Amino acid sequence: SETLLRVEELALHYRTRQGAVRAVDGISFDVERSEALVVLGESGCGKSTLAKTLMRVLPRNVGHRSGRIVLGDVEVSALPDERFRREVQWSRMALVMQASMNALNPVVRVGEQVAEPLRVLRGWSRRRALARAAEVFELVGVSTDFLARYPFELSGGMRQRVVLAMALIAEPELVILDEPTSALDVLTQASIMNALKRIKRELGTSFILITHDVATSSELADRVALMYAGQFVEVADAARFFAEPAHPYSQMLMASVPRLHQRLRPEPIPGQPPSLFDPPGGCRFAERCPHRFARCDREPPALPFGDRHRVRCWLHADDAQPGDDS
Ligand code: ATP
Ligand code: MG
């Protein structure tokens, strides 16, 4: 296996009147070629900010920003905006933004919209770009009859496939999907997940799939990263994460996923995530953690890079056992 993306100590804070919002606050991970990393986490933990930071589509109120992003052998975080747009954005790394299926241009036929990046990035003729759009439509499971339709003539599922086609048109090595199926019915979700699986297998594309839907994401996931208050708290192989989550938050999240034939309703996780204006100095999950001990409030646990299985928790640190504090 070969590393495609390597992210080191990524941070992105927003400037607001109330102070800095530490939406992404020290995230390190990698993604291999032809691998799908699923990023899970509850609303507001910074998932979309992570996606937008990687893709450099940020709002104007960006405050502190730091860290390294390496794609293949290019340190993309060091590229000036102009070169990033020309050489990386859409062509090597694409993003399907949250709710983007509702952001298609209502007065332009969907085939033209999907073909657009090739005309802009590569200067292709309309005809050549449309022919390629037809191929990508087939890849994502949209009949080529739909090329000449307008967005309002398509169902939600079809529009979602169209924005996926737009992301795939320039054959990027990495596609980031931000909640791509959360507004769709289960059958459509499953069918889109199957299309993604096929694309991953046939084209060797890598994916970062952002979602809070554990069940649907498990279809595509090779690895899982669980995010909490601007940081990753666990990164693990998917099979391991789903079967034996290690971080107390992972365990509570997995226990809250509804299962077939389950008699009792799953309990929601009690408590609230900490404020991103002034997160706690110790473990950010301590407040809600059933296993909390003295050290958790005093020192922030790290998430060491390098291991295949990484857990940001003092219970899992080599040098710490709960008994140490007594
Ligand atoms: P969701 O699951 O609801 O999509 P998310 O995990 O994608 O949530 P983000 O949208 O990345 O979360 O937001 C992370 C934090 O940053 C939230 O507290 C949010 O309110 C805040 N935030 C997002 N955009 C801005 C902005 N432009 N200015 C200030 N704060 C922002
Ligand atoms: Mg989001």
Coordinates of C-alpha atoms and ligand atoms in Angstrom, one line a residue:
S1 CA 0.0 0.0 0.0
E2 CA 1.1 3.5 -0.8
T3 CA 0.3 6.7 1.1
L4 CA -1.6 9.2 -1.1
L5 CA -2.4 11.9 1.5
R6 CA -0.5 12.8 4.6
V7 CA -1.9 15.5 7.0
E8 CA 0.2 16.7 9.9
E9 CA -1.0 18.8 12.8
L10 CA -3.6 20.6 10.7
A11 CA -5.3 23.5 12.5
L12 CA -8.0 26.0 11.3
H13 CA -9.6 28.5 13.6
Y14 CA -12.3 31.0 12.6
R15 CA -12.3 34.6 13.7
T16 CA -15.5 35.8 15.4
R17 CA -16.5 38.6 17.7
Q18 CA -16.5 36.2 20.6
G19 CA -13.0 35.0 19.9
A20 CA -11.4 32.2 17.9
V21 CA -13.4 29.1 17.1
R22 CA -11.0 26.2 17.1
A23 CA -12.9 24.1 14.6
V24 CA -9.9 22.0 13.5
D25 CA -7.3 21.9 16.2
G26 CA -4.4 19.6 15.5
I27 CA -5.3 16.8 13.2
S28 CA -2.8 14.2 11.8
F29 CA -3.7 11.3 9.6
D30 CA -2.9 9.6 6.2
V31 CA -4.9 8.0 3.5
E32 CA -3.6 5.3 1.2
R33 CA -4.3 4.9 -2.5
S34 CA -7.6 3.3 -3.2
E35 CA -8.6 3.5 0.5
A36 CA -11.7 5.0 2.0
L37 CA -11.3 6.8 5.3
V38 CA -14.6 7.5 7.0
V39 CA -14.7 10.5 9.3
L40 CA -17.4 10.3 12.0
G41 CA -18.4 12.8 14.6
E42 CA -21.4 14.7 15.9
S43 CA -22.7 18.0 14.6
G44 CA -20.3 20.9 15.0
C45 CA -17.2 18.9 15.8
G46 CA -15.4 20.4 12.7
K47 CA -15.9 17.8 9.9
S48 CA -16.8 20.2 7.2
T49 CA -14.1 22.6 8.3
L50 CA -11.6 19.8 7.9
A51 CA -12.9 19.1 4.3
K52 CA -12.8 22.8 3.3
T53 CA -9.3 23.3 4.8
L54 CA -8.0 20.3 2.7
M55 CA -9.7 21.7 -0.4
R56 CA -9.0 25.4 0.4
V57 CA -12.5 26.5 0.0
L58 CA -12.8 28.5 3.2
P59 CA -14.9 31.5 4.3
R60 CA -13.2 34.9 4.8
N61 CA -13.0 34.8 8.5
V62 CA -10.2 32.3 8.7
G63 CA -8.0 33.1 11.7
H64 CA -5.1 30.8 12.7
R65 CA -4.2 28.2 10.1
S66 CA -1.3 25.8 10.3
G67 CA -0.1 22.3 9.5
R68 CA 1.2 20.3 6.5
I69 CA -0.8 18.6 3.7
V70 CA 1.2 16.4 1.4
L71 CA -0.5 14.8 -1.6
G72 CA 1.6 12.2 -3.4
D73 CA 5.0 13.8 -3.5
V74 CA 3.7 17.4 -3.5
E75 CA 3.5 19.5 -0.3
V76 CA 0.2 21.1 -1.4
S77 CA -0.1 23.3 1.8
A78 CA 3.0 25.1 0.6
L79 CA 1.6 26.0 -2.8
P80 CA 0.3 29.5 -3.5
D81 CA -3.5 29.8 -4.1
E82 CA -3.1 30.2 -7.9
R83 CA -1.0 27.0 -8.3
F84 CA -3.2 25.1 -5.9
R85 CA -6.2 25.9 -8.0
R86 CA -4.5 25.1 -11.3
E87 CA -2.7 21.9 -10.2
V88 CA -4.6 20.4 -7.3
Q89 CA -8.1 21.6 -6.8
W90 CA -10.6 19.4 -8.7
S91 CA -7.9 17.8 -10.8
R92 CA -6.1 15.8 -8.1
M93 CA -8.4 16.4 -5.1
A94 CA -12.2 17.0 -5.3
L95 CA -14.9 17.9 -2.8
V96 CA -18.6 17.1 -2.8
M97 CA -19.7 19.8 -0.4
Q98 CA -22.4 19.3 2.2
A99 CA -25.9 19.8 0.6
S100 CA -24.3 20.5 -2.8
M101 CA -27.0 18.6 -4.6
N102 CA -29.2 21.7 -3.8
A103 CA -26.6 24.1 -5.1
L104 CA -26.6 23.0 -8.8
N105 CA -27.3 25.9 -11.1
P106 CA -31.0 25.7 -11.8
V107 CA -30.8 27.2 -15.3
V108 CA -27.9 25.1 -16.7
R109 CA -28.4 21.6 -18.0
V110 CA -26.7 19.1 -15.7
G111 CA -24.5 17.7 -18.4
E112 CA -23.0 21.1 -19.1
Q113 CA -22.4 21.6 -15.3
V114 CA -20.6 18.3 -15.0
A115 CA -18.5 19.0 -18.1
E116 CA -17.6 22.5 -16.9
P117 CA -14.4 21.7 -14.9
L118 CA -12.8 20.1 -18.0
R119 CA -13.5 23.2 -20.1
V120 CA -12.1 25.5 -17.4
L121 CA -9.2 23.4 -16.1
R122 CA -8.1 21.8 -19.3
G123 CA -9.6 24.0 -22.0
W124 CA -11.5 21.1 -23.6
S125 CA -14.1 21.8 -26.3
R126 CA -17.7 21.6 -25.3
R127 CA -18.2 18.5 -27.3
R128 CA -15.3 16.6 -25.9
A129 CA -16.1 17.6 -22.3
L130 CA -19.8 16.5 -22.8
A131 CA -18.6 13.1 -24.2
R132 CA -16.5 12.6 -21.0
A133 CA -19.5 13.7 -18.9
A134 CA -21.5 11.0 -20.5
E135 CA -18.9 8.4 -19.4
V136 CA -18.9 9.7 -15.8
F137 CA -22.7 9.7 -15.7
E138 CA -22.6 6.0 -16.5
L139 CA -19.9 5.4 -13.9
V140 CA -22.2 6.9 -11.1
G141 CA -25.3 5.3 -12.4
V142 CA -27.1 8.1 -14.2
S143 CA -28.6 7.4 -17.6
T144 CA -27.0 9.6 -20.3
D145 CA -30.5 10.7 -21.3
F146 CA -30.3 12.9 -18.2
L147 CA -27.3 15.0 -19.6
A148 CA -29.7 17.5 -21.2
R149 CA -32.0 17.8 -18.2
Y150 CA -32.2 20.6 -15.7
P151 CA -31.6 20.0 -11.9
F152 CA -35.4 20.4 -11.0
E153 CA -36.2 17.5 -13.4
L154 CA -34.1 15.1 -11.3
S155 CA -34.8 13.4 -8.0
G156 CA -32.6 14.1 -5.0
G157 CA -30.7 10.8 -5.5
M158 CA -30.0 11.7 -9.2
R159 CA -28.9 15.2 -8.3
Q160 CA -26.5 13.7 -5.7
R161 CA -25.1 11.4 -8.4
V162 CA -24.7 14.4 -10.7
V163 CA -22.6 16.3 -8.1
L164 CA -20.5 13.1 -7.6
A165 CA -20.0 13.0 -11.4
M166 CA -18.8 16.6 -11.3
A167 CA -16.2 15.7 -8.6
L168 CA -15.0 12.7 -10.5
I169 CA -14.8 14.2 -14.0
A170 CA -11.2 15.2 -13.9
E171 CA -10.2 11.8 -12.4
P172 CA -8.9 13.1 -9.1
E173 CA -6.9 10.7 -6.9
L174 CA -8.8 11.8 -3.8
V175 CA -12.5 12.6 -3.5
I176 CA -13.8 14.1 -0.2
L177 CA -17.5 13.6 0.3
D178 CA -19.2 15.7 3.0
E179 CA -22.5 14.0 4.1
P180 CA -23.2 12.9 0.6
T181 CA -26.3 10.8 1.3
S182 CA -27.7 12.1 4.6
A183 CA -30.8 13.7 2.9
L184 CA -31.6 10.6 0.9
D185 CA -33.8 7.5 1.6
V186 CA -32.0 4.3 2.6
L187 CA -32.2 2.5 -0.7
T188 CA -30.8 5.5 -2.6
Q189 CA -28.0 5.8 0.1
A190 CA -27.1 2.1 -0.4
S191 CA -27.1 2.4 -4.1
I192 CA -24.8 5.4 -4.1
M193 CA -22.5 3.7 -1.6
N194 CA -22.3 0.7 -4.0
A195 CA -21.4 3.1 -6.9
L196 CA -18.6 4.6 -4.7
K197 CA -17.3 1.1 -3.9
R198 CA -17.2 0.2 -7.5
I199 CA -15.3 3.4 -8.4
K200 CA -12.8 2.8 -5.7
R201 CA -12.2 -0.7 -6.9
E202 CA -12.1 0.1 -10.7
L203 CA -10.4 3.5 -10.7
G204 CA -8.3 3.2 -7.5
T205 CA -9.7 6.4 -6.2
S206 CA -9.2 7.3 -2.5
F207 CA -12.1 8.7 -0.5
I208 CA -12.6 10.7 2.7
L209 CA -16.2 10.2 3.6
I210 CA -17.6 12.5 6.2
T211 CA -20.8 11.5 7.9
H212 CA -22.6 10.9 11.1
D213 CA -24.3 7.9 9.7
V214 CA -22.3 4.9 11.1
A215 CA -24.4 2.2 9.4
T216 CA -24.3 3.5 5.9
S217 CA -20.6 4.5 6.1
S218 CA -19.6 1.0 7.2
E219 CA -20.3 -0.2 3.6
L220 CA -17.4 1.7 2.1
A221 CA -15.0 2.2 5.1
D222 CA -11.5 0.8 5.1
R223 CA -10.6 3.0 8.0
V224 CA -12.5 5.1 10.5
A225 CA -11.5 8.3 12.2
L226 CA -13.7 9.6 15.0
M227 CA -13.7 13.4 15.5
Y228 CA -14.5 15.2 18.7
A229 CA -14.2 18.9 19.4
G230 CA -11.8 19.7 16.5
Q231 CA -9.6 16.7 17.0
F232 CA -9.4 13.0 16.1
V233 CA -9.9 10.8 19.1
E234 CA -9.5 7.4 17.5
V235 CA -8.2 6.2 14.1
A236 CA -8.5 2.5 13.4
D237 CA -9.1 -0.1 10.7
A238 CA -12.8 -0.1 10.0
A239 CA -13.4 -3.8 11.1
R240 CA -11.6 -3.1 14.3
F241 CA -13.4 0.2 15.0
F242 CA -16.8 -1.3 14.4
A243 CA -16.1 -4.5 16.4
E244 CA -13.9 -3.2 19.3
P245 CA -13.9 0.6 19.5
A246 CA -11.2 1.6 22.0
H247 CA -11.8 5.2 23.0
P248 CA -14.7 5.7 25.5
Y249 CA -16.4 8.1 23.1
S250 CA -16.1 5.5 20.3
Q251 CA -17.6 2.9 22.5
M252 CA -20.5 5.1 23.5
L253 CA -21.1 6.1 19.8
M254 CA -21.1 2.5 18.7
A255 CA -23.5 1.5 21.5
S256 CA -25.9 4.2 20.3
V257 CA -26.1 2.9 16.8
P258 CA -29.5 1.2 16.2
R259 CA -29.2 -2.5 15.5
L260 CA -31.6 -4.8 13.8
H261 CA -33.6 -6.9 16.3
Q262 CA -32.6 -4.7 19.2
R263 CA -35.3 -4.5 21.8
L264 CA -34.2 -1.4 23.7
R265 CA -33.8 2.0 22.1
P266 CA -30.2 3.0 22.0
E267 CA -29.3 5.7 24.6
P268 CA -28.1 9.0 23.2
I269 CA -24.7 10.0 24.6
P270 CA -25.3 12.2 27.7
G271 CA -23.8 15.7 27.9
Q272 CA -22.6 18.3 25.5
P273 CA -19.3 18.7 23.6
P274 CA -17.0 21.4 25.0
S275 CA -17.0 25.0 23.6
L276 CA -14.6 25.4 20.7
F277 CA -13.8 28.9 21.9
D278 CA -12.0 27.7 25.0
P279 CA -11.7 23.9 25.0
P280 CA -10.6 22.2 28.3
G281 CA -6.8 21.9 28.9
G282 CA -7.0 18.2 29.7
C283 CA -8.9 15.6 27.7
R284 CA -11.7 17.2 25.7
F285 CA -14.0 14.3 26.3
A286 CA -13.3 14.0 30.1
E287 CA -16.5 15.9 31.0
R288 CA -18.7 13.1 29.4
C289 CA -16.4 10.2 30.0
P290 CA -17.5 7.4 32.4
H291 CA -13.8 6.3 32.9
R292 CA -12.4 9.7 33.7
F293 CA -9.6 9.9 36.3
A294 CA -7.4 12.7 37.7
R295 CA -4.9 12.8 34.9
C296 CA -7.6 13.4 32.3
D297 CA -8.4 16.8 33.7
R298 CA -4.8 17.8 34.1
E299 CA -3.1 16.8 30.8
P300 CA -4.3 16.4 27.2
P301 CA -3.7 12.9 25.9
A302 CA -1.9 12.8 22.5
L303 CA -2.7 10.9 19.4
P304 CA 0.6 9.5 18.3
F305 CA 1.2 9.3 14.6
G306 CA 2.6 6.2 13.0
D307 CA 0.6 3.4 14.7
R308 CA -2.1 1.8 12.6
H309 CA -4.4 2.0 15.6
R310 CA -4.4 5.3 17.4
V311 CA -6.4 6.4 20.5
R312 CA -6.3 9.8 22.2
C313 CA -7.0 8.5 25.7
W314 CA -4.9 8.1 28.9
L315 CA -6.4 4.7 29.4
H316 CA -4.6 3.6 26.2
A317 CA -1.3 5.4 26.7
D318 CA 1.7 3.2 27.2
D319 CA 2.9 5.1 30.3
A320 CA -0.4 5.4 32.1
Q321 CA -2.9 3.3 34.1
P322 CA -5.7 4.8 36.1
G323 CA -4.0 3.6 39.2
D324 CA -1.0 5.9 38.6
D325 CA -2.8 8.8 40.1
S326 CA -3.5 7.3 43.5
Ligands
ATP1 P1 -22.3 19.2 10.9 O1 -22.2 17.7 11.3 O2 -23.4 19.9 11.6 O3 -22.1 19.5 9.5 P2 -19.4 19.8 11.3 O4 -18.8 18.8 12.1 O5 -19.3 19.8 9.8 O6 -21.0 19.9 11.7 P3 -18.3 22.5 11.0 O7 -19.3 23.0 10.1 O8 -16.9 22.2 10.5 O9 -18.9 21.2 11.8 O10 -18.2 23.6 12.2 C1 -17.3 23.4 13.3 C2 -17.5 24.6 14.2 O11 -17.1 25.8 13.6 C3 -18.9 24.8 14.7 O12 -18.8 25.2 16.0 C4 -19.4 25.9 13.8 O13 -20.4 26.7 14.4 C5 -18.1 26.7 13.6 N1 -18.1 27.4 12.3 C6 -18.3 26.9 11.1 N2 -18.1 27.8 10.1 C7 -17.8 29.0 10.7 C8 -17.5 30.3 10.3 N3 -17.5 30.6 9.0 N4 -17.2 31.2 11.3 C9 -17.3 30.9 12.6 N5 -17.5 29.7 13.1 C10 -17.8 28.7 12.2
MG2 MG -20.6 19.6 8.3

